[in-house]
CSV table of C-alpha atoms in Angstrom, one decimal:
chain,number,residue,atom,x,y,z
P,1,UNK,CA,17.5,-6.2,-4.0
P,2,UNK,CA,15.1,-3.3,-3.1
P,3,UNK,CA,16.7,-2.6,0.3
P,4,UNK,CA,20.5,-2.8,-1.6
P,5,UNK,CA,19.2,-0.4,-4.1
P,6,UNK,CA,17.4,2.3,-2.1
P,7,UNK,CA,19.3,5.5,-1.6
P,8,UNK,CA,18.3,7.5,1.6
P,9,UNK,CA,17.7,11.5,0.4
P,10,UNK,CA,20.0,13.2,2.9
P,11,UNK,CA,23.0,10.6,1.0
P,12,UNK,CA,22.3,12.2,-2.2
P,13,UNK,CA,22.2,15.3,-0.9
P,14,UNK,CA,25.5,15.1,0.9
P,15,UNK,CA,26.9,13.6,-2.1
P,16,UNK,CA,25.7,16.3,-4.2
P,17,UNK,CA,28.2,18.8,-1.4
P,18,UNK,CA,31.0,16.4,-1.4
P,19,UNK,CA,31.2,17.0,-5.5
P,20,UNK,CA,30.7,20.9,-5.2
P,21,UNK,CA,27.7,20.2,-7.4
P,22,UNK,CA,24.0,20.8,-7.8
P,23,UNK,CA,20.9,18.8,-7.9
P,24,UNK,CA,19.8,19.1,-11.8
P,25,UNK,CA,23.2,19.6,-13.3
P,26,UNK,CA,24.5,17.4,-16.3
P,27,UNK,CA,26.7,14.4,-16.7
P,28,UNK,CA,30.0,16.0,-18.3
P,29,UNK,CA,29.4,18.6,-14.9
P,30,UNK,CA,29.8,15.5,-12.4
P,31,UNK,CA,32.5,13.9,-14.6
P,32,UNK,CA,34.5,17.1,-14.5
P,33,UNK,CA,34.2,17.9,-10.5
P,34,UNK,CA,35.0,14.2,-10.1
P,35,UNK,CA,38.6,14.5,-11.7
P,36,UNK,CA,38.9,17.7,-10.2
P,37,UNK,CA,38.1,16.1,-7.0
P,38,UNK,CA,40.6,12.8,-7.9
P,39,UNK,CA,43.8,14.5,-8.8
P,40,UNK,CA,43.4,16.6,-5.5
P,41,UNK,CA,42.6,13.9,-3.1
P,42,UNK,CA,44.3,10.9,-4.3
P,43,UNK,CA,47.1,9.2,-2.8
P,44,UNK,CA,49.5,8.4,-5.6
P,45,UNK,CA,49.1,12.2,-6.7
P,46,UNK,CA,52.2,14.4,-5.6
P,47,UNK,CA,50.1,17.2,-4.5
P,48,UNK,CA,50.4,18.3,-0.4
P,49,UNK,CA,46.1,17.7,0.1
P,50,UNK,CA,46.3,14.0,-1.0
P,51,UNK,CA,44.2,12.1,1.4
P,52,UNK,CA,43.1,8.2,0.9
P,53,UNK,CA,40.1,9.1,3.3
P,54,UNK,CA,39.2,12.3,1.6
P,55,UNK,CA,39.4,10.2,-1.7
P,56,UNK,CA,37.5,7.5,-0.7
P,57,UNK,CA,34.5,9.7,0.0
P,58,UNK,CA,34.5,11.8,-2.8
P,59,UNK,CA,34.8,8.1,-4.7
P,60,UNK,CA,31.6,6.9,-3.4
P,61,UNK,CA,29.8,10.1,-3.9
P,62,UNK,CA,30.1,10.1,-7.5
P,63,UNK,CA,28.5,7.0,-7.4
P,64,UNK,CA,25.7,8.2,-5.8
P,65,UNK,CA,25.2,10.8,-7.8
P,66,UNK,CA,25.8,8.8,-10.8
P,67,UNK,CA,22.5,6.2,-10.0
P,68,UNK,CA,20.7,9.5,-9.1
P,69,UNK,CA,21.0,10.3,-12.4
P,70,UNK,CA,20.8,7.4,-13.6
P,71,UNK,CA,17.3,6.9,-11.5
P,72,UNK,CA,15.9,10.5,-13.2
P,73,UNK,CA,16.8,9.6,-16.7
P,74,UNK,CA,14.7,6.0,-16.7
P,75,UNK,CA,11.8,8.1,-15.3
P,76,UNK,CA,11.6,10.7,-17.6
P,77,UNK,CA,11.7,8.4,-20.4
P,78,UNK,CA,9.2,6.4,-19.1
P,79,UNK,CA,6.8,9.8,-18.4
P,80,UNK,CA,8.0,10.7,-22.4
P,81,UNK,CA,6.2,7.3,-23.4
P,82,UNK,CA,2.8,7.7,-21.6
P,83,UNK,CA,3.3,11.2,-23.5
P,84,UNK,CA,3.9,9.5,-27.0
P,85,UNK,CA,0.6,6.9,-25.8
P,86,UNK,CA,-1.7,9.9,-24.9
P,87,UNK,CA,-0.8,12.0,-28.5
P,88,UNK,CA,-1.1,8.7,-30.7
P,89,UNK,CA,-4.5,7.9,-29.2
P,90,UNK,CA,-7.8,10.2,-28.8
P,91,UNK,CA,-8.2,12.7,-25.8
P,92,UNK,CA,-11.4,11.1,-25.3
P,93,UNK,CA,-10.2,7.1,-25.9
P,94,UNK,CA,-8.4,7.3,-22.6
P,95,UNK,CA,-11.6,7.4,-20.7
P,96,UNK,CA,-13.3,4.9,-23.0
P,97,UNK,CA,-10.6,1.9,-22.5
P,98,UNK,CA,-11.5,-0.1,-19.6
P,99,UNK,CA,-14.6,0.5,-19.3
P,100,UNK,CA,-13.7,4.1,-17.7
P,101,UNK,CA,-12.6,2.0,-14.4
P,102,UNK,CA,-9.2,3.2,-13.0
P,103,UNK,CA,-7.4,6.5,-12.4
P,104,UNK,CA,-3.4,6.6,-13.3
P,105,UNK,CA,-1.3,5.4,-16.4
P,106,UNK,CA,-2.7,2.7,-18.8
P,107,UNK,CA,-0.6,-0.3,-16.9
P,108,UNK,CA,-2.3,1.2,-13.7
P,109,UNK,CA,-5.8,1.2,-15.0
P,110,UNK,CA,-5.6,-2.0,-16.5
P,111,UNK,CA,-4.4,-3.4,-13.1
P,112,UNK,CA,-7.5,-1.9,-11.7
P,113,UNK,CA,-9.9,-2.7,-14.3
P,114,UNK,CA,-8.9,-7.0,-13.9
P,115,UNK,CA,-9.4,-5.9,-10.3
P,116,UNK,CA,-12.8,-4.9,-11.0
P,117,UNK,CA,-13.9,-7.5,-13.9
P,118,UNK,CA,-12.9,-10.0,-10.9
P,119,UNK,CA,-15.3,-8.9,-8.3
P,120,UNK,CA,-18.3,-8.3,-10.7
P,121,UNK,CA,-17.9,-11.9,-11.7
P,122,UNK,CA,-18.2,-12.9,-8.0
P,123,UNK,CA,-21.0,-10.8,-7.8
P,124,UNK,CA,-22.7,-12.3,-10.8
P,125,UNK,CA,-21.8,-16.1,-10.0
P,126,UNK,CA,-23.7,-15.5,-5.9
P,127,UNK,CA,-26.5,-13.9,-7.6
P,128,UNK,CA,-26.6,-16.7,-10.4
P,129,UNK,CA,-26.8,-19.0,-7.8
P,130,UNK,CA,-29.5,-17.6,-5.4
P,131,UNK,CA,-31.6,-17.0,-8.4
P,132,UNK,CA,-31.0,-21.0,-9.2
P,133,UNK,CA,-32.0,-22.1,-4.9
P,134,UNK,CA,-35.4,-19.7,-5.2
P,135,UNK,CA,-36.1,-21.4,-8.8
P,136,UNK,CA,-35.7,-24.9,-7.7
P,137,UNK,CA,-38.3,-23.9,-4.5
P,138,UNK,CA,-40.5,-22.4,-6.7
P,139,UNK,CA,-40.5,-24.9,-9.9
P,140,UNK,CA,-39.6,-28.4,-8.1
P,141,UNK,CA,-43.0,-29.6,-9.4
P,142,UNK,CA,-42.7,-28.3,-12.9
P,143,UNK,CA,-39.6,-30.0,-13.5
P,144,UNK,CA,-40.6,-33.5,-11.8
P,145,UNK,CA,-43.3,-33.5,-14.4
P,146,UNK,CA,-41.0,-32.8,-17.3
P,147,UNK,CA,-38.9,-35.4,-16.2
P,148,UNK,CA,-42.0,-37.9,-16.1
P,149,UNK,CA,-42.8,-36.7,-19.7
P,150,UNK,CA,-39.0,-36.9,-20.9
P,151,UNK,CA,-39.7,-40.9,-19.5
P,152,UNK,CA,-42.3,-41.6,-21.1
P,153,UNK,CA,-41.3,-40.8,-24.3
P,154,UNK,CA,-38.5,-42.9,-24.1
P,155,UNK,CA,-39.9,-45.7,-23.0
P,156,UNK,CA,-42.2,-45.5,-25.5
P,157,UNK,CA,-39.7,-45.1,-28.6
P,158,UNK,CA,-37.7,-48.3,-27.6
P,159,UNK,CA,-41.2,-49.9,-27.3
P,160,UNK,CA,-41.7,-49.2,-31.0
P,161,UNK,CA,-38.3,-50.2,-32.0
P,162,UNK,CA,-38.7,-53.4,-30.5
P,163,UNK,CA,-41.7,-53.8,-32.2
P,164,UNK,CA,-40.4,-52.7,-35.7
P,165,UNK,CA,-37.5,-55.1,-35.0
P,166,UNK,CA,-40.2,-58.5,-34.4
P,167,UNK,CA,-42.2,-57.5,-36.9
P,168,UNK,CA,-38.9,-57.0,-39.4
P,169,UNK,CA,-37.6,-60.5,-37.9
P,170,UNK,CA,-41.0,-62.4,-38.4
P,171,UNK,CA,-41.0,-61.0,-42.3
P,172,UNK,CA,-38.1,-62.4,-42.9
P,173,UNK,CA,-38.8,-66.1,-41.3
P,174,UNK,CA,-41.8,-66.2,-43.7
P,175,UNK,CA,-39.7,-65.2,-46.7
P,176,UNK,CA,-40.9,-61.8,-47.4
P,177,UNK,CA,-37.9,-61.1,-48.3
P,178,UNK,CA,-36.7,-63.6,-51.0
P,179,UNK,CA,-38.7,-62.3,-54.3
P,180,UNK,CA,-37.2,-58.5,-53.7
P,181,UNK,CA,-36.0,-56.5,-56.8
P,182,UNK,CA,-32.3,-57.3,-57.7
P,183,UNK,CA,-31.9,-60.1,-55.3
P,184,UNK,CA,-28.9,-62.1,-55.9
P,185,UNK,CA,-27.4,-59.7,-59.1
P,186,UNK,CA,-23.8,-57.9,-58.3
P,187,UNK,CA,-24.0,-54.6,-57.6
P,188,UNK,CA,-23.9,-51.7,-59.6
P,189,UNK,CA,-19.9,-51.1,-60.4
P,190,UNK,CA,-20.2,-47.1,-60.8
P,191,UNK,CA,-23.5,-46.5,-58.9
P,192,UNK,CA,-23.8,-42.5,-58.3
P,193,UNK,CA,-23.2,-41.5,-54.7
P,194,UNK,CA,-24.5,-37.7,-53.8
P,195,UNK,CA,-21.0,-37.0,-51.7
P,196,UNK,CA,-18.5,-37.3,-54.3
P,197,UNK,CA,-18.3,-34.6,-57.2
P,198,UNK,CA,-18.8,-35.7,-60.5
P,199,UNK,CA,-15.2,-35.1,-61.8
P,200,UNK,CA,-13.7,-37.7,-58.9
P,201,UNK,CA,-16.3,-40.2,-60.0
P,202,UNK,CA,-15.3,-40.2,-63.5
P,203,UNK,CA,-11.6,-40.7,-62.3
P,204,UNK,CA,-12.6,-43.4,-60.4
P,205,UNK,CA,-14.5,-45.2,-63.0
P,206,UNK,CA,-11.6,-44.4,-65.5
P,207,UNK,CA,-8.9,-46.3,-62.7
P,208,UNK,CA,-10.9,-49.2,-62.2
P,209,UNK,CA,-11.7,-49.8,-66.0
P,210,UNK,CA,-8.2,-49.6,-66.4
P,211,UNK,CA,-7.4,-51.8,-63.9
P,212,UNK,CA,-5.8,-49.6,-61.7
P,213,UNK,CA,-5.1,-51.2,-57.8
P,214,UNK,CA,-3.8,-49.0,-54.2
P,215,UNK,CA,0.0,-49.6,-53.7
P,216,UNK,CA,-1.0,-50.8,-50.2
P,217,UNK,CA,-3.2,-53.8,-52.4
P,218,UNK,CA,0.1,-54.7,-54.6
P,219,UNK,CA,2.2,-54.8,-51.5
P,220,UNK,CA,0.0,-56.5,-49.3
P,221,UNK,CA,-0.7,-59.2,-52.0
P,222,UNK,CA,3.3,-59.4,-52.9
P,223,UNK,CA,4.3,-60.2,-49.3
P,224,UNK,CA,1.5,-62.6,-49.5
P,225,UNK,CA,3.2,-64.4,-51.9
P,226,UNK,CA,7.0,-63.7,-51.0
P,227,UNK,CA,6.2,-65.5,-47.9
P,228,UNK,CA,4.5,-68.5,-49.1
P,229,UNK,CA,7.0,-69.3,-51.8
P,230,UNK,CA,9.9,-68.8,-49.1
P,231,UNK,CA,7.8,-71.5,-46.7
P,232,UNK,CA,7.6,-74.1,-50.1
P,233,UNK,CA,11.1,-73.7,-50.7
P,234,UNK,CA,12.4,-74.6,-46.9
P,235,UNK,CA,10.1,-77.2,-46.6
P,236,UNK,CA,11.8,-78.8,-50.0
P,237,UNK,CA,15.0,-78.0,-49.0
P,238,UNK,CA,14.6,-80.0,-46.0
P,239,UNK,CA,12.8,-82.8,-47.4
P,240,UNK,CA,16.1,-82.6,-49.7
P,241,UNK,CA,18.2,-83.8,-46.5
P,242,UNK,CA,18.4,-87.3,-44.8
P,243,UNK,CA,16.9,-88.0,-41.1
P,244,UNK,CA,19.0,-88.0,-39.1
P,245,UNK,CA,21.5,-85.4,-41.2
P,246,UNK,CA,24.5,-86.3,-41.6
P,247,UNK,CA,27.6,-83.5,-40.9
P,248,UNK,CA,27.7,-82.6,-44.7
P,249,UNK,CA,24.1,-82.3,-44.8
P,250,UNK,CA,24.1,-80.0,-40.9
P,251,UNK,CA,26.6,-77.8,-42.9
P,252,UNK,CA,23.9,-77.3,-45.9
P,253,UNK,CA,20.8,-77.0,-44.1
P,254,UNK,CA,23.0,-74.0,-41.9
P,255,UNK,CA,23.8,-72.6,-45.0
P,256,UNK,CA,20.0,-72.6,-46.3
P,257,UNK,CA,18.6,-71.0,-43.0
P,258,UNK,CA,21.4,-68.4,-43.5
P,259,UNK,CA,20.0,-67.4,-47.1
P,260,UNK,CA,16.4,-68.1,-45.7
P,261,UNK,CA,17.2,-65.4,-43.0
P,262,UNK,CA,18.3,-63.2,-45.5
P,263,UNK,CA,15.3,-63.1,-47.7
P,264,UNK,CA,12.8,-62.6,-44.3
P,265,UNK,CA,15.0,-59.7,-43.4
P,266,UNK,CA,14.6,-58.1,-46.7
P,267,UNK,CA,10.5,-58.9,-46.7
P,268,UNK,CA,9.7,-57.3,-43.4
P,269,UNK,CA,11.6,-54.1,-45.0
P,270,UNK,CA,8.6,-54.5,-47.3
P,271,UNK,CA,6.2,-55.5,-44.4
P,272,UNK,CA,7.6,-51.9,-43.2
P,273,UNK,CA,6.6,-49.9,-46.2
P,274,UNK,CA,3.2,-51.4,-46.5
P,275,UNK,CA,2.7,-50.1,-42.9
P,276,UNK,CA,3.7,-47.0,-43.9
P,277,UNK,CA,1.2,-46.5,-46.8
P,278,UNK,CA,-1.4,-48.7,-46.2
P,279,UNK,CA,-4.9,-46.4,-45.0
P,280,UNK,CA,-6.4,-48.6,-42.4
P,281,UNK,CA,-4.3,-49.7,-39.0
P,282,UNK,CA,-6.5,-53.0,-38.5
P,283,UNK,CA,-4.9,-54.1,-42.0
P,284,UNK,CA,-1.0,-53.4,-40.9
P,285,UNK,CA,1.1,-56.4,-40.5
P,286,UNK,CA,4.0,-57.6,-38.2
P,287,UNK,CA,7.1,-58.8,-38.9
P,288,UNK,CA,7.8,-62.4,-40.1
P,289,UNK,CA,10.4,-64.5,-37.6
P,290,UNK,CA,12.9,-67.0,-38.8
P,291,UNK,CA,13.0,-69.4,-35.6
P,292,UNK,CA,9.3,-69.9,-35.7
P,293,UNK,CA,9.2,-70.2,-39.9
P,294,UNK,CA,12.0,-72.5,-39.4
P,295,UNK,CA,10.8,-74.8,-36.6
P,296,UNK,CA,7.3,-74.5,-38.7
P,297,UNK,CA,9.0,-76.5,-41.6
P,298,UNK,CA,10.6,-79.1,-39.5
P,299,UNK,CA,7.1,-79.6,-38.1
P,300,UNK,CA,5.7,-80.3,-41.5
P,301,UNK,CA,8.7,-82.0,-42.5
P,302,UNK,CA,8.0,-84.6,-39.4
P,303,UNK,CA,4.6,-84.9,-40.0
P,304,UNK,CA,4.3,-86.2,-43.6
P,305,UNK,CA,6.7,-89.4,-43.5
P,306,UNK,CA,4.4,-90.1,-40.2
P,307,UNK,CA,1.6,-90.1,-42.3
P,308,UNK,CA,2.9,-92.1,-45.5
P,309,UNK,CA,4.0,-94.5,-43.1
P,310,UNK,CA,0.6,-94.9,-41.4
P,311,UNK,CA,-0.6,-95.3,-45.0
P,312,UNK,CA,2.0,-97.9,-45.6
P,313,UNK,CA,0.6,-100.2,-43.1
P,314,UNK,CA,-2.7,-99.7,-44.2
P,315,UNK,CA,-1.8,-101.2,-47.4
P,316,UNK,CA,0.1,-104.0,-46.1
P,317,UNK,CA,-2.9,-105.0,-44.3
P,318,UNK,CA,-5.3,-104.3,-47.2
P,319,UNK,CA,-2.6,-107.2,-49.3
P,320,UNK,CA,-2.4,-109.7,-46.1
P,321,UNK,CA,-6.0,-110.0,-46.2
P,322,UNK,CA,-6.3,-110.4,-49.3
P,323,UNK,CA,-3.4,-113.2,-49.3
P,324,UNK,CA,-5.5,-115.0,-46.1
P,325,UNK,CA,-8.8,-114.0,-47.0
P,326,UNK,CA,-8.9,-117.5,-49.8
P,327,UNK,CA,-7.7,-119.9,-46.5
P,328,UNK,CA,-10.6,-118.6,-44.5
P,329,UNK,CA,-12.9,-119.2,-46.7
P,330,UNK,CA,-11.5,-122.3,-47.9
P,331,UNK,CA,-12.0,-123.4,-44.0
P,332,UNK,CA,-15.6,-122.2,-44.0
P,333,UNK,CA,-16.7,-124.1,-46.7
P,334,UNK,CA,-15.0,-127.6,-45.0
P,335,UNK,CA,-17.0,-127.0,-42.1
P,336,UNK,CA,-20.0,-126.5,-44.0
């Protein structure tokens, strides 16, 4: 882009003859000798000096001379900024800013001065760290003891806690601690704590004379409840139902799972919300399936006829030995 852009001197120059022009003169000047220039050399132009060559040159010339222009104009408005920087600031500022490091415009000084706060820090990091090889030469000794002393005390503060702990441990072996003050009694319901103002622990103690309970508690202990009446009611429907179903029966056990679907759908919406508002993540919840509710009440739908039938042949023992048990001892007593 740089090499596309550059201009050679003795070009401008040449341009500047082509035009019949100047170097310095205005725009409306090269605009003017340009359609001058045009209606002369151009091709389509009746006159006897039309020349496509000719045309061509002066063409290209006045965009030469056009960038030169161009080229002067950014400059001097960039020169009339540093002007309008110097007058806004202090004669004197200039030299204070950066440290006085730099010669040039501001952008140049400033290039100048990182140039400079680089180096100085390299400077200061090498002498940081010869200063830290002579110190460790010279004070090896004084910091091995330190770190002897630093030891020491550390061994002997866990010594002490370990002691503190057995002696607090044998204490409460011999029952030291059963006749303290207040042993056993609830604890104080609006007890004073020093990190709450005393306007929020009067609101407190208002809410909780009132009854007052978190959202997240109400929710938590709703779902709680939701779910277990849900369970009861499918274990009763299906205890409703024959074994093995018969088709009519299929039909209305599909038709309870359907409705029992429904109602889990809509309480992990609620298992949603309480996630949403409850304050501690270890108490969020996750959301209730229907297969394994489902399968959980054919379970304990299997299990309970199993165990009134094992109760059933308990009793029928219990009664045959009480039918035999009279012959038995009716034989006992012949052999006697």
């Amino acid at each position: 882009r740089m090499l596309s852009g550059y201009k050679p001197k003795s070009n401008v120059q040449d341009s500047y003859k082509i035009l019949d022009l100047e170097e310095g003169c205005s725009l409306d000047d090269v605009r003017n000798s340009y359609h001058n220039l045009a209606k002369k050399y151009h091709p389509d132009s009746s006159s006897g000096t039309a020349d496509s060559k000719a045309f061509i040159r002066v063409e290209e010339a006045y965009r030469v001379v056009l960038s030169d222009l161009a080229a002067k104009q950014q400059s001097e408005a960039g020169e009339e900024e540093e002007e309008q920087f110097k007058s806004k600031s202090l004669q004197h500022r200039h030299y204070l800013s950066f440290e006085g490091v730099g010669i040039g415009t501001p952008s140049q000084r400033e290039k100048q001065y990182m140039q400079f706060r680089v180096d100085r820090a390299t400077e200061q990091v090498l002498e940081y760290r010869q200063q830290r090889l002579e110190s460790r030469g010279a004070g090896s000794d004084l910091s091995r003891a330190q770190d002897v002393r630093q030891s020491k005390k550390v061994k002997i503060t866990q010594a002490v806690e370990r002691l503190v702990e057995d002696l607090i441990q044998e204490s409460m072996a011999k029952g030291d601690f059963d006749n303290l003050r207040g042993k056993g009694k609830p604890l104080q319901k609006f007890s004073h704590s020093p990190h709450i103002d005393p306007m929020t622990h009067n609101l407190n103690r208002i809410l909780i004379d009132n009854g007052y309970q978190p959202e997240w508690i109400l929710l938590q202990k709703e779902i709680r409840e939701t779910i277990e009446r849900l369970r009861k009611s499918i274990v009763a429907s299906r205890r409703k139902l024959g074994e093995p179903m018969t088709p009519p029966e299929q039909k209305q056990w599909g038709r309870v799972c359907e409705q029992f679907a429904e109602d889990i759908r809509k309480l992990n919406k609620r298992v949603d919300n309480f996630n949403l508002v409850v304050p501690i993540l270890s108490r969020q919840m996750v959301h209730f399936s229907t297969d394994k509710e489902i399968r959980r009440a054919r379970k304990t739908c299997e299990a309970v006829p199993e165990k009134v039938s094992g109760s059933d042949t308990k009793e029928d023992k219990g009664e045959q030995g009480k039918r035999f048990g009279w012959k038995s001892y009716l034989l006992k007593w012949l052999k006697l």
